[in-house]
PDB file of C-alpha atoms in Angstrom:
ATOM      1  CA  ASP A 889      -9.500  31.836   1.468  1.00 66.00           C
ATOM      2  CA  ALA A 890      -6.883  29.089   2.617  1.00 67.00           C
ATOM      3  CA  MET A 891      -8.557  26.164   3.702  1.00 92.00           C
ATOM      4  CA  VAL A 892      -5.416  24.031   4.683  1.00 96.00           C
ATOM      5  CA  ILE A 893      -2.926  26.140   6.015  1.00 96.00           C
ATOM      6  CA  GLN A 894       0.879  24.894   6.581  1.00 96.00           C
ATOM      7  CA  ASN A 895       3.454  26.794   8.681  1.00 91.00           C
ATOM      8  CA  PRO A 896       6.006  27.629   8.138  1.00 92.00           C
ATOM      9  CA  ARG A 897       6.417  27.755   4.102  1.00 93.00           C
ATOM     10  CA  TYR A 898      10.003  27.277   4.388  1.00 95.00           C
ATOM     11  CA  GLN A 899      11.935  25.581   7.433  1.00 96.00           C
ATOM     12  CA  VAL A 900      15.625  25.340   7.867  1.00 96.00           C
ATOM     13  CA  THR A 901      17.027  22.715  10.358  1.00 95.00           C
ATOM     14  CA  GLN A 902      20.253  21.253  11.232  1.00 96.00           C
ATOM     15  CA  PHE A 903      21.340  17.875  10.813  1.00 96.00           C
ATOM     16  CA  GLY A 904      19.645  15.634  13.689  1.00 96.00           C
ATOM     17  CA  LYS A 905      17.759  18.760  15.257  1.00 96.00           C
ATOM     18  CA  PRO A 906      14.214  17.840  15.911  1.00 96.00           C
ATOM     19  CA  VAL A 907      11.671  19.909  13.914  1.00 97.00           C
ATOM     20  CA  THR A 908       7.883  20.249  13.965  1.00 97.00           C
ATOM     21  CA  LEU A 909       5.924  21.068  10.996  1.00 97.00           C
ATOM     22  CA  SER A 910       2.188  22.203  11.439  1.00 97.00           C
ATOM     23  CA  CYS A 911      -1.086  22.030   9.645  1.00 97.00           C
ATOM     24  CA  SER A 912      -4.514  23.422  10.242  1.00 97.00           C
ATOM     25  CA  GLN A 913      -7.731  23.194   8.422  1.00 97.00           C
ATOM     26  CA  THR A 914     -11.051  25.332   8.317  1.00 96.00           C
ATOM     27  CA  LEU A 915     -12.917  22.147   6.670  1.00 94.00           C
ATOM     28  CA  ASN A 916     -13.754  20.135   9.690  1.00 94.00           C
ATOM     29  CA  HIS A 917     -12.624  17.384   7.611  1.00 95.00           C
ATOM     30  CA  ASN A 918     -12.174  14.005   9.451  1.00 94.00           C
ATOM     31  CA  VAL A 919      -9.055  13.058   7.698  1.00 93.00           C
ATOM     32  CA  MET A 920      -5.716  14.660   7.520  1.00 95.00           C
ATOM     33  CA  TYR A 921      -2.903  13.187   5.596  1.00 94.00           C
ATOM     34  CA  TRP A 922       1.008  14.034   5.392  1.00 96.00           C
ATOM     35  CA  TYR A 923       2.971  13.558   2.442  1.00 95.00           C
ATOM     36  CA  GLN A 924       6.580  13.706   1.565  1.00 97.00           C
ATOM     37  CA  GLN A 925       7.441  15.120  -2.065  1.00 95.00           C
ATOM     38  CA  LYS A 926      11.081  15.175  -3.187  1.00 94.00           C
ATOM     39  CA  SER A 927      12.111  17.196  -6.509  1.00 90.00           C
ATOM     40  CA  SER A 928      10.490  15.785  -9.323  1.00 88.00           C
ATOM     41  CA  GLN A 929       8.933  12.877  -7.670  1.00 92.00           C
ATOM     42  CA  ALA A 930       5.569  11.694  -6.598  1.00 93.00           C
ATOM     43  CA  PRO A 931       4.246  12.589  -3.302  1.00 93.00           C
ATOM     44  CA  LYS A 932       4.833   9.686  -0.658  1.00 93.00           C
ATOM     45  CA  LEU A 933       2.260   9.270   1.788  1.00 92.00           C
ATOM     46  CA  LEU A 934       3.780   9.112   5.339  1.00 95.00           C
ATOM     47  CA  PHE A 935       0.644   8.613   7.402  1.00 92.00           C
ATOM     48  CA  HIS A 936      -2.853   9.778   8.138  1.00 92.00           C
ATOM     49  CA  TYR A 937      -5.441  10.176  10.800  1.00 94.00           C
ATOM     50  CA  TYR A 938      -8.966   9.420  10.532  1.00 93.00           C
ATOM     51  CA  ASP A 939     -10.392  11.433  13.537  1.00 93.00           C
ATOM     52  CA  LYS A 940      -8.074  10.207  16.293  1.00 93.00           C
ATOM     53  CA  ASP A 941      -7.062   7.102  14.578  1.00 92.00           C
ATOM     54  CA  PHE A 942      -3.585   7.143  13.563  1.00 93.00           C
ATOM     55  CA  ASN A 943      -2.559   5.136  10.485  1.00 90.00           C
ATOM     56  CA  ASN A 944       1.193   4.725   9.484  1.00 91.00           C
ATOM     57  CA  GLU A 945       2.181   3.552   6.097  1.00 89.00           C
ATOM     58  CA  ALA A 946       4.360   0.473   6.477  1.00 87.00           C
ATOM     59  CA  ASP A 947       7.754   2.145   5.138  1.00 90.00           C
ATOM     60  CA  THR A 948       7.680   5.462   6.926  1.00 95.00           C
ATOM     61  CA  PRO A 949      10.819   5.713   8.942  1.00 94.00           C
ATOM     62  CA  ASP A 950      10.179   5.876  12.665  1.00 94.00           C
ATOM     63  CA  ASN A 951      12.120   9.051  12.582  1.00 95.00           C
ATOM     64  CA  PHE A 952       8.719  10.517  11.617  1.00 97.00           C
ATOM     65  CA  GLN A 953       5.843  10.959  14.044  1.00 96.00           C
ATOM     66  CA  SER A 954       2.510  12.847  13.998  1.00 96.00           C
ATOM     67  CA  ARG A 955       0.289  14.269  16.400  1.00 96.00           C
ATOM     68  CA  ARG A 956      -3.520  15.425  16.022  1.00 97.00           C
ATOM     69  CA  PRO A 957      -4.643  17.207  19.293  1.00 96.00           C
ATOM     70  CA  ASN A 958      -7.827  18.235  17.746  1.00 95.00           C
ATOM     71  CA  THR A 959      -9.892  18.278  14.611  1.00 95.00           C
ATOM     72  CA  SER A 960      -8.318  21.260  13.277  1.00 96.00           C
ATOM     73  CA  PHE A 961      -4.516  20.738  13.785  1.00 97.00           C
ATOM     74  CA  CYS A 962      -2.094  18.200  12.926  1.00 97.00           C
ATOM     75  CA  PHE A 963       1.839  18.171  13.266  1.00 97.00           C
ATOM     76  CA  LEU A 964       4.592  16.407  11.628  1.00 97.00           C
ATOM     77  CA  ASP A 965       7.517  15.549  13.900  1.00 97.00           C
ATOM     78  CA  ILE A 966      10.809  14.746  12.666  1.00 97.00           C
ATOM     79  CA  ARG A 967      12.965  13.582  15.455  1.00 96.00           C
ATOM     80  CA  SER A 968      16.568  13.404  13.969  1.00 96.00           C
ATOM     81  CA  PRO A 969      16.616  15.126  10.465  1.00 96.00           C
ATOM     82  CA  GLY A 970      18.972  13.590   8.212  1.00 96.00           C
ATOM     83  CA  LEU A 971      20.247  15.090   4.658  1.00 95.00           C
ATOM     84  CA  GLY A 972      17.673  12.819   2.973  1.00 95.00           C
ATOM     85  CA  ASP A 973      14.733  14.283   4.718  1.00 97.00           C
ATOM     86  CA  ALA A 974      14.942  17.508   2.773  1.00 97.00           C
ATOM     87  CA  ALA A 975      11.786  17.808   0.820  1.00 96.00           C
ATOM     88  CA  MET A 976       8.384  19.328   0.372  1.00 96.00           C
ATOM     89  CA  TYR A 977       5.983  18.398   2.979  1.00 97.00           C
ATOM     90  CA  LEU A 978       2.452  18.368   2.135  1.00 96.00           C
ATOM     91  CA  CYS A 979      -0.566  18.276   4.483  1.00 96.00           C
ATOM     92  CA  ALA A 980      -4.044  17.305   2.965  1.00 94.00           C
ATOM     93  CA  THR A 981      -7.602  16.674   3.984  1.00 94.00           C
ATOM     94  CA  SER A 982     -10.607  14.834   3.163  1.00 91.00           C
ATOM     95  CA  ARG A 983     -14.095  14.581   4.568  1.00 91.00           C
ATOM     96  CA  ASP A 984     -13.852  10.906   4.963  1.00 84.00           C
ATOM     97  CA  PRO A 985     -11.324   8.040   4.203  1.00 79.00           C
ATOM     98  CA  GLY A 986     -11.534   6.368   0.842  1.00 74.00           C
ATOM     99  CA  VAL A 987     -10.315   7.460  -2.485  1.00 76.00           C
ATOM    100  CA  ARG A 988     -13.620   8.600  -3.498  1.00 74.00           C
ATOM    101  CA  GLU A 989     -13.342  11.788  -1.319  1.00 78.00           C
ATOM    102  CA  LYS A 990     -11.513  14.916  -3.174  1.00 83.00           C
ATOM    103  CA  LEU A 991      -8.481  15.659  -1.423  1.00 87.00           C
ATOM    104  CA  PHE A 992      -7.568  19.304  -0.208  1.00 91.00           C
ATOM    105  CA  PHE A 993      -3.948  20.192   0.147  1.00 93.00           C
ATOM    106  CA  GLY A 994      -1.948  22.801   1.744  1.00 95.00           C
ATOM    107  CA  SER A 995       0.524  24.995   0.157  1.00 93.00           C
ATOM    108  CA  GLY A 996       3.377  22.644   1.614  1.00 95.00           C
ATOM    109  CA  THR A 997       6.475  23.454   3.734  1.00 96.00           C
ATOM    110  CA  GLN A 998       9.675  23.173   2.292  1.00 95.00           C
ATOM    111  CA  LEU A 999      12.234  21.688   4.511  1.00 96.00           C
ATOM    112  CA  SER A1000      15.986  21.983   4.304  1.00 96.00           C
ATOM    113  CA  VAL A1001      18.488  20.155   6.284  1.00 96.00           C
ATOM    114  CA  LEU A1002      22.025  21.730   6.774  1.00 94.00           C
TER     115      LEU A1002
ATOM    116  CA  LYS B1361       1.211  -2.422  -6.085  1.00 83.00           C
ATOM    117  CA  GLN B1362      -0.279   0.138  -8.507  1.00 89.00           C
ATOM    118  CA  GLU B1363       2.447   1.968 -10.496  1.00 92.00           C
ATOM    119  CA  VAL B1364       1.519   5.199 -12.149  1.00 95.00           C
ATOM    120  CA  THR B1365       3.726   6.654 -15.010  1.00 97.00           C
ATOM    121  CA  GLN B1366       3.604   9.939 -16.531  1.00 97.00           C
ATOM    122  CA  ILE B1367       5.424  10.475 -19.911  1.00 95.00           C
ATOM    123  CA  PRO B1368       6.969  13.020 -20.911  1.00 94.00           C
ATOM    124  CA  ALA B1369       8.410  14.382 -17.753  1.00 95.00           C
ATOM    125  CA  ALA B1370       8.442  17.846 -19.365  1.00 96.00           C
ATOM    126  CA  LEU B1371       6.939  19.446 -22.243  1.00 95.00           C
ATOM    127  CA  SER B1372       7.195  22.858 -23.924  1.00 96.00           C
ATOM    128  CA  VAL B1373       4.624  24.260 -26.270  1.00 96.00           C
ATOM    129  CA  PRO B1374       3.910  27.436 -27.725  1.00 97.00           C
ATOM    130  CA  GLU B1375       0.814  29.621 -26.513  1.00 97.00           C
ATOM    131  CA  GLY B1376      -2.347  28.691 -28.370  1.00 97.00           C
ATOM    132  CA  GLU B1377      -1.439  25.048 -28.770  1.00 97.00           C
ATOM    133  CA  ASN B1378      -3.384  22.276 -27.255  1.00 96.00           C
ATOM    134  CA  LEU B1379      -1.996  20.318 -24.701  1.00 96.00           C
ATOM    135  CA  VAL B1380      -2.003  16.456 -24.128  1.00 97.00           C
ATOM    136  CA  LEU B1381      -0.803  14.958 -20.994  1.00 98.00           C
ATOM    137  CA  ASN B1382      -0.468  11.171 -20.649  1.00 97.00           C
ATOM    138  CA  CYS B1383      -0.962   9.102 -17.573  1.00 98.00           C
ATOM    139  CA  SER B1384      -0.650   5.259 -17.429  1.00 97.00           C
ATOM    140  CA  PHE B1385      -1.349   2.739 -14.522  1.00 96.00           C
ATOM    141  CA  THR B1386      -0.696  -0.973 -14.126  1.00 94.00           C
ATOM    142  CA  ASP B1387      -3.777  -2.134 -12.325  1.00 90.00           C
ATOM    143  CA  SER B1388      -7.040  -1.538 -14.072  1.00 88.00           C
ATOM    144  CA  ALA B1389      -9.013  -2.143 -10.961  1.00 86.00           C
ATOM    145  CA  ILE B1390      -9.347   1.358  -9.774  1.00 89.00           C
ATOM    146  CA  TYR B1391     -12.052   3.443  -7.994  1.00 88.00           C
ATOM    147  CA  ASN B1392     -11.230   6.710  -9.718  1.00 90.00           C
ATOM    148  CA  LEU B1393      -8.536   8.878 -11.248  1.00 93.00           C
ATOM    149  CA  GLN B1394      -7.598  12.436 -10.370  1.00 93.00           C
ATOM    150  CA  TRP B1395      -5.689  15.141 -12.410  1.00 96.00           C
ATOM    151  CA  PHE B1396      -3.728  17.573 -10.111  1.00 96.00           C
ATOM    152  CA  ARG B1397      -1.995  20.940 -10.765  1.00 97.00           C
ATOM    153  CA  GLN B1398       1.067  22.044  -8.848  1.00 95.00           C
ATOM    154  CA  ASP B1399       2.849  25.427  -9.215  1.00 94.00           C
ATOM    155  CA  PRO B1400       6.373  25.567  -8.339  1.00 90.00           C
ATOM    156  CA  GLY B1401       6.921  25.463  -4.601  1.00 86.00           C
ATOM    157  CA  LYS B1402       3.285  25.023  -3.786  1.00 88.00           C
ATOM    158  CA  GLY B1403       0.637  22.524  -3.006  1.00 90.00           C
ATOM    159  CA  LEU B1404      -1.689  20.354  -5.346  1.00 92.00           C
ATOM    160  CA  THR B1405      -4.785  21.686  -6.601  1.00 92.00           C
ATOM    161  CA  SER B1406      -7.387  19.162  -7.629  1.00 91.00           C
ATOM    162  CA  LEU B1407      -8.574  19.773 -11.449  1.00 95.00           C
ATOM    163  CA  LEU B1408     -10.680  16.807 -12.425  1.00 94.00           C
ATOM    164  CA  LEU B1409     -11.865  13.525 -10.715  1.00 91.00           C
ATOM    165  CA  ILE B1410     -13.049  10.641 -13.050  1.00 92.00           C
ATOM    166  CA  GLN B1411     -14.966   7.943 -11.285  1.00 89.00           C
ATOM    167  CA  SER B1412     -14.089   4.428 -12.629  1.00 89.00           C
ATOM    168  CA  SER B1413     -17.723   4.093 -14.290  1.00 90.00           C
ATOM    169  CA  GLN B1414     -17.082   7.443 -16.156  1.00 93.00           C
ATOM    170  CA  ARG B1415     -15.183   7.875 -19.519  1.00 94.00           C
ATOM    171  CA  GLU B1416     -14.455  11.432 -19.369  1.00 95.00           C
ATOM    172  CA  GLN B1417     -14.821  14.729 -17.361  1.00 95.00           C
ATOM    173  CA  THR B1418     -14.714  18.412 -18.432  1.00 96.00           C
ATOM    174  CA  SER B1419     -14.124  21.427 -16.989  1.00 95.00           C
ATOM    175  CA  GLY B1420     -13.660  24.727 -19.068  1.00 96.00           C
ATOM    176  CA  ARG B1421     -10.710  24.130 -21.142  1.00 97.00           C
ATOM    177  CA  LEU B1422      -9.816  20.924 -19.631  1.00 97.00           C
ATOM    178  CA  ASN B1423     -10.870  17.524 -20.559  1.00 97.00           C
ATOM    179  CA  ALA B1424      -9.706  14.183 -19.102  1.00 97.00           C
ATOM    180  CA  SER B1425     -10.526  10.897 -20.287  1.00 97.00           C
ATOM    181  CA  LEU B1426     -10.140   7.484 -18.823  1.00 97.00           C
ATOM    182  CA  ASP B1427      -9.632   3.886 -20.514  1.00 96.00           C
ATOM    183  CA  LYS B1428      -9.547   1.540 -17.558  1.00 92.00           C
ATOM    184  CA  SER B1429      -8.926  -1.499 -19.657  1.00 91.00           C
ATOM    185  CA  SER B1430      -5.709  -0.134 -21.074  1.00 95.00           C
ATOM    186  CA  GLY B1431      -4.688   1.551 -18.152  1.00 95.00           C
ATOM    187  CA  ARG B1432      -4.460   5.097 -19.539  1.00 97.00           C
ATOM    188  CA  SER B1433      -5.805   8.682 -18.730  1.00 97.00           C
ATOM    189  CA  THR B1434      -5.395  11.553 -20.888  1.00 98.00           C
ATOM    190  CA  LEU B1435      -5.539  15.338 -19.803  1.00 98.00           C
ATOM    191  CA  TYR B1436      -6.386  17.743 -22.616  1.00 97.00           C
ATOM    192  CA  ILE B1437      -5.952  21.460 -22.252  1.00 97.00           C
ATOM    193  CA  ALA B1438      -7.231  23.285 -25.098  1.00 97.00           C
ATOM    194  CA  ALA B1439      -5.722  26.598 -26.314  1.00 97.00           C
ATOM    195  CA  SER B1440      -2.949  26.767 -23.652  1.00 97.00           C
ATOM    196  CA  GLN B1441      -1.797  29.944 -22.178  1.00 97.00           C
ATOM    197  CA  PRO B1442       1.332  31.121 -20.291  1.00 97.00           C
ATOM    198  CA  GLY B1443      -0.746  30.883 -16.990  1.00 97.00           C
ATOM    199  CA  ASP B1444      -1.142  26.853 -17.659  1.00 97.00           C
ATOM    200  CA  SER B1445       2.426  26.628 -17.044  1.00 97.00           C
ATOM    201  CA  ALA B1446       2.733  24.170 -14.150  1.00 97.00           C
ATOM    202  CA  THR B1447       3.381  20.619 -13.178  1.00 97.00           C
ATOM    203  CA  TYR B1448       0.504  18.407 -13.798  1.00 98.00           C
ATOM    204  CA  LEU B1449       0.024  14.934 -11.789  1.00 97.00           C
ATOM    205  CA  CYS B1450      -2.352  12.328 -12.109  1.00 96.00           C
ATOM    206  CA  ALA B1451      -3.171  10.138  -9.022  1.00 94.00           C
ATOM    207  CA  VAL B1452      -5.142   6.751  -9.198  1.00 93.00           C
ATOM    208  CA  GLY B1453      -7.333   5.357  -6.178  1.00 89.00           C
ATOM    209  CA  SER B1454      -6.930   1.782  -5.873  1.00 82.00           C
ATOM    210  CA  ASN B1455      -7.362   1.246  -2.152  1.00 64.00           C
ATOM    211  CA  ASP B1456      -9.557   2.232   0.319  1.00 62.00           C
ATOM    212  CA  TYR B1457      -7.739   5.273   1.597  1.00 65.00           C
ATOM    213  CA  LYS B1458      -4.592   5.906  -0.656  1.00 72.00           C
ATOM    214  CA  LEU B1459      -3.784   7.528  -3.994  1.00 85.00           C
ATOM    215  CA  SER B1460      -0.903   6.466  -6.123  1.00 91.00           C
ATOM    216  CA  PHE B1461       0.693   9.457  -7.736  1.00 94.00           C
ATOM    217  CA  GLY B1462       2.573   9.760 -10.795  1.00 96.00           C
ATOM    218  CA  ALA B1463       5.683  12.040 -10.706  1.00 95.00           C
ATOM    219  CA  GLY B1464       3.939  14.538 -13.053  1.00 96.00           C
ATOM    220  CA  THR B1465       4.596  16.255 -16.342  1.00 97.00           C
ATOM    221  CA  THR B1466       6.134  19.785 -16.183  1.00 97.00           C
ATOM    222  CA  VAL B1467       4.475  21.936 -18.832  1.00 98.00           C
ATOM    223  CA  THR B1468       5.998  25.333 -20.144  1.00 97.00           C
ATOM    224  CA  VAL B1469       3.826  27.452 -22.357  1.00 97.00           C
ATOM    225  CA  ARG B1470       5.768  29.903 -24.327  1.00 96.00           C
ATOM    226  CA  ALA B1471       4.417  33.351 -25.010  1.00 94.00           C
TER     227      ALA B1471
END
């Protein structure tokens, strides 16, 4: 049974057209993360929520925003996608913050920008 | 800043051969190290987590070792099968909430 669900699996958008990716979880975890992974590269953390507290990575572009309306859902908004934003976007959860906690990943959303 | 390196980037072996995957990191002050599996176009699945106080962890055909002083971890997969074909990533926990990932080693097991 999928515990971290990402929709859609594939998303195609146009250059500059806003796009929203979604993530939901059934684990009731406190922390939700968004990672960006480009082909053959390591996943890069964009930001995370600890409950309602938003934590942005210093080098995450302003073009990327996130919302967490409740415990179960988290959204990634890309306000004006560029060609360089084409990547796999991974959502992950953990019970509590801190690297001692195991991460649970969704299957990812592959974003293409035309 | 923690840097994690995985060499080689790709590996191809015949079925039945033992796999040895390497991970090196620059800062030995770590909390733990995780190995993940990623199938093409999919998310990551945690395989093993080694705490900084541990030397190794085992799960079935998988064994991961950790040598903090030398900044290295090795993932061994015994008697490889075609179903083991995937990308294997290691991630080092150094800060309170962030993992530093390697770029992974893509393994192909030939039948």
